[in-house]
mmCIF file of C-alpha atoms in Angstrom:
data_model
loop_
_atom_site.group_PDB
_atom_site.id
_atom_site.type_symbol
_atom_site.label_atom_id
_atom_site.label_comp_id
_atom_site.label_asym_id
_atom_site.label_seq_id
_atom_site.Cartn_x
_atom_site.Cartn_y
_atom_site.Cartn_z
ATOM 1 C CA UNK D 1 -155.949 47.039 31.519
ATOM 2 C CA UNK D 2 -152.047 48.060 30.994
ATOM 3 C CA UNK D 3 -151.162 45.660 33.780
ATOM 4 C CA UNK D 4 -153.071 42.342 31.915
ATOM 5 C CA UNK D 5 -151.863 43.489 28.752
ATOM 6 C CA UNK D 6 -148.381 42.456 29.785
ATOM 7 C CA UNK D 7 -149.604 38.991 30.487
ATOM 8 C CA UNK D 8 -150.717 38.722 26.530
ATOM 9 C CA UNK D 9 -147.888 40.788 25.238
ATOM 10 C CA UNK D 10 -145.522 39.178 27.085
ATOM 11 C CA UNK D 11 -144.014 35.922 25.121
ATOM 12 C CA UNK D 12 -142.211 34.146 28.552
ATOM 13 C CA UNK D 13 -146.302 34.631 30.017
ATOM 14 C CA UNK D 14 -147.838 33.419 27.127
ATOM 15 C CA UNK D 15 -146.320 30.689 26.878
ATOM 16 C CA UNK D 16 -146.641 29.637 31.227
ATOM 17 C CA UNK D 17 -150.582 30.832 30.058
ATOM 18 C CA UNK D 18 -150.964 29.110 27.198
ATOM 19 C CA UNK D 19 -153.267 31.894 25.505
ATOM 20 C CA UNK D 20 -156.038 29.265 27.664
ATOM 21 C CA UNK D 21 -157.971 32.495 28.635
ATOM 22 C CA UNK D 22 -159.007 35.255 25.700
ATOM 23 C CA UNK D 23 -158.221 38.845 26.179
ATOM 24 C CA UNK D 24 -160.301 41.020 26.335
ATOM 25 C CA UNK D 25 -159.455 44.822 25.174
ATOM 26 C CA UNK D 26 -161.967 46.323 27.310
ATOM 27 C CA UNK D 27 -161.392 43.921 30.797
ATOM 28 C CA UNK D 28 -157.855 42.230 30.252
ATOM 29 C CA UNK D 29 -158.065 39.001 31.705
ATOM 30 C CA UNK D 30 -160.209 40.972 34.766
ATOM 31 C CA UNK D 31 -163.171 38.815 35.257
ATOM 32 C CA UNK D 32 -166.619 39.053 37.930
ATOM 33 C CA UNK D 33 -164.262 37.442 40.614
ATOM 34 C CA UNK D 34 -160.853 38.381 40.074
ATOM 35 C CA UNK D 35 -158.741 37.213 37.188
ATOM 36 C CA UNK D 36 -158.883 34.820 35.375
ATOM 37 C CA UNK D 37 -155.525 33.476 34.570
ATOM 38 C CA UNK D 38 -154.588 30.757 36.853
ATOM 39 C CA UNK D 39 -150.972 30.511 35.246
ATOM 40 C CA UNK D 40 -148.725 33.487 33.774
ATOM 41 C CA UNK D 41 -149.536 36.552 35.820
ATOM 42 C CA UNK D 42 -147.684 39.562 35.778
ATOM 43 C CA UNK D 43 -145.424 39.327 38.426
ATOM 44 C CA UNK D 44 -147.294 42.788 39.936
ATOM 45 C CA UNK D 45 -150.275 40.776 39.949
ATOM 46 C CA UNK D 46 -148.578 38.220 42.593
ATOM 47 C CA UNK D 47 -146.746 41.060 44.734
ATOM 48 C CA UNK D 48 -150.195 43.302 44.949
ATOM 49 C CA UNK D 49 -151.372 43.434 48.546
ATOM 50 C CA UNK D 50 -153.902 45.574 49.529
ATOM 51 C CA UNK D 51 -153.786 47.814 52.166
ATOM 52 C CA UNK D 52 -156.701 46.892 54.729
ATOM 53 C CA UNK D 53 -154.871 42.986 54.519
ATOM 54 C CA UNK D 54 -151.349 44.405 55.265
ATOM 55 C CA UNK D 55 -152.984 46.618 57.865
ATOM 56 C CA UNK D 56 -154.657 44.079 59.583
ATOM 57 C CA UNK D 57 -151.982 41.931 60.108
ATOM 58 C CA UNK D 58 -150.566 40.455 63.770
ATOM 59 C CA UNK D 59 -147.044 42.011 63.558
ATOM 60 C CA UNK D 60 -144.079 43.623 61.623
ATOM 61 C CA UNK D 61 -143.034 39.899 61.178
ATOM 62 C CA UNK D 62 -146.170 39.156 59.395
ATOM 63 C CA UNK D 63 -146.301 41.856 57.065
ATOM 64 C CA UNK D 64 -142.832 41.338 56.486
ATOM 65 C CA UNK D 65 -143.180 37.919 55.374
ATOM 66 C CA UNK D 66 -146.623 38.704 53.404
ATOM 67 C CA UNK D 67 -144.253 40.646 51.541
ATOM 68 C CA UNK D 68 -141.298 38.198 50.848
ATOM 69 C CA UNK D 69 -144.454 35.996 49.806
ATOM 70 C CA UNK D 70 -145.782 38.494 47.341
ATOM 71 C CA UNK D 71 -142.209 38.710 46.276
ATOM 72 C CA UNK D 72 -141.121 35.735 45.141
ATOM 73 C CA UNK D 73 -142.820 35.408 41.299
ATOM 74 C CA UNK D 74 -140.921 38.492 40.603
ATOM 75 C CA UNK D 75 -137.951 37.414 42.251
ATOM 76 C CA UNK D 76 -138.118 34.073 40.438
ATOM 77 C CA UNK D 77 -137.503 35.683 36.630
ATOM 78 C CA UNK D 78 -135.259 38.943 37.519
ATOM 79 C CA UNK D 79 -132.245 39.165 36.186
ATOM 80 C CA UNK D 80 -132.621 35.815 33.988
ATOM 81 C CA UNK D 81 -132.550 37.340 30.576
ATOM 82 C CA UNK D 82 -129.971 39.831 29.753
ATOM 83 C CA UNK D 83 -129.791 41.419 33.372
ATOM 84 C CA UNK D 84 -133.535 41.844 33.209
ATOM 85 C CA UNK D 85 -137.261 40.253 33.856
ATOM 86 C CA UNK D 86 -137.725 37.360 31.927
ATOM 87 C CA UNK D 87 -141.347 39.107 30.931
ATOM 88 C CA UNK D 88 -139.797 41.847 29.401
ATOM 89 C CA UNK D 89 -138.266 39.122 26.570
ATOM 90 C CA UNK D 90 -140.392 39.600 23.487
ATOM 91 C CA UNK D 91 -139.204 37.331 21.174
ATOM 92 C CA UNK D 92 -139.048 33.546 21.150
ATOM 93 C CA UNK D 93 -134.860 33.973 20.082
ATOM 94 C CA UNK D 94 -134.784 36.425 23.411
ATOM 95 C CA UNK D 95 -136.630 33.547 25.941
ATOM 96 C CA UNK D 96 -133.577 31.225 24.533
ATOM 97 C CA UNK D 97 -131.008 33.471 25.432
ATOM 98 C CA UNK D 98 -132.484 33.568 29.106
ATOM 99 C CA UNK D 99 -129.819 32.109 31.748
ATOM 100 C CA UNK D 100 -131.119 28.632 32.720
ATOM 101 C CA UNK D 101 -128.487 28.290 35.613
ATOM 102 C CA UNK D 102 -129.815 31.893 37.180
ATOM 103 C CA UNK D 103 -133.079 31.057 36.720
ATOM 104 C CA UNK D 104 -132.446 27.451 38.694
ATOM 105 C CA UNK D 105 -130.521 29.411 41.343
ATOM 106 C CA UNK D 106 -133.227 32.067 41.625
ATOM 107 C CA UNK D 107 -135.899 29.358 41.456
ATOM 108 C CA UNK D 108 -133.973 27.546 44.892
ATOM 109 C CA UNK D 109 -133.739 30.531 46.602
ATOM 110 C CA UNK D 110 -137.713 31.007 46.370
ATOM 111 C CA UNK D 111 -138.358 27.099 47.116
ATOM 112 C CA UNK D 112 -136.112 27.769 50.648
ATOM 113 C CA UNK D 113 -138.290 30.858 51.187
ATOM 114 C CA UNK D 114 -141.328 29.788 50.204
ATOM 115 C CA UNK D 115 -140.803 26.597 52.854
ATOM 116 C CA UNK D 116 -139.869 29.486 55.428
ATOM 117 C CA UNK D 117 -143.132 31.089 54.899
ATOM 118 C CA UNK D 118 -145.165 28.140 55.016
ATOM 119 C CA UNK D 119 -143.763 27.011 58.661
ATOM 120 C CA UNK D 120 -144.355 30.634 59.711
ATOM 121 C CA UNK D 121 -148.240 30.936 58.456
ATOM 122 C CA UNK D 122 -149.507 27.659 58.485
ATOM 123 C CA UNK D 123 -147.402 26.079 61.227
ATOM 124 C CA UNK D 124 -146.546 29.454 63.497
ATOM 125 C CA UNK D 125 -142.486 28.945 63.803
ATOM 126 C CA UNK D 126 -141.166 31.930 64.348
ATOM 127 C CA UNK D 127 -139.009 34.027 61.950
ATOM 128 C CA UNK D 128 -135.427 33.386 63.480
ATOM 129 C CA UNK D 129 -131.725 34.403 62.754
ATOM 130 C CA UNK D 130 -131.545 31.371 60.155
ATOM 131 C CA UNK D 131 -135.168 32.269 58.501
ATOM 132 C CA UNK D 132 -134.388 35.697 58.395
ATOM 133 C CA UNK D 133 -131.714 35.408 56.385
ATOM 134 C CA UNK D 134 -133.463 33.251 53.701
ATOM 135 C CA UNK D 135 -136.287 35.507 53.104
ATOM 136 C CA UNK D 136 -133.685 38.639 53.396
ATOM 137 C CA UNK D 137 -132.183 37.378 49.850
ATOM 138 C CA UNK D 138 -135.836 37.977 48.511
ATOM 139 C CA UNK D 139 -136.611 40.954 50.232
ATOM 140 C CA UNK D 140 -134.155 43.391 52.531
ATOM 141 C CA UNK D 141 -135.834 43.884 56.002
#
């Protein structure tokens, strides 16, 4: 489980995880129904859509946004510590040195996509000129 082992190598996940959940070296965090972490996923974990759901979808402008939504974990810590993902700091000293004022920035830019993407699922307002061009600093059309 290379992908979970990131999750407990990972200091920055730890700590959003909280070691709540033991690791398994067989199963990773994998449990009967999915996993089992309900904080401090990988940020793969987030963007991973399957196929048959991005298949299945309506329109280019869903699958688009499923995307942006999958997106925005990753998005979130990039480029926070040293030019890099904030899970990739190992070290307690290295999670200090992380950019607070990117991360705030980056963390604003999700918020006003993630409202984008909740009008457009739950509420059905279409992805216009102004909409587009939140989600487009998450992910390029």
């Amino acid at each position: 489980m290379d992908i979970c082992r990131e999750a407990f190598e990972s200091p920055f996940l730890l700590a959003v995880h909280g070691e709540k959940q033991t690791f398994d070296k067989k199963s990773g965090y994998l449990g009967c129904t999915g996993c089992k972490l309900t904080t401090g996923r990988p940020p793969l974990c987030h963007a991973f859509v399957c196929d048959l759901i991005v298949r299945n979808q309506p329109s280019d402008d869903h699958r688009y946004a499923l995307d942006c939504l999958g997106d925005l974990v990753g998005f979130i810590q990039s480029k926070v510590w040293q030019k890099r993902q904030l899970i990739e700091a190992m070290t307690e000293a290295d999670l200090l040195k992380s950019d607070k004022a990117i991360y705030d920035a980056r963390l604003a830019t999700a918020e006003a996509a993630f409202t984008v993407l909740d009008a457009f699922f739950t509420r059905h307002s279409p992805l216009g000129f102004r909409e587009l061009g939140i989600l487009s600093r998450i992910r390029k059309p």
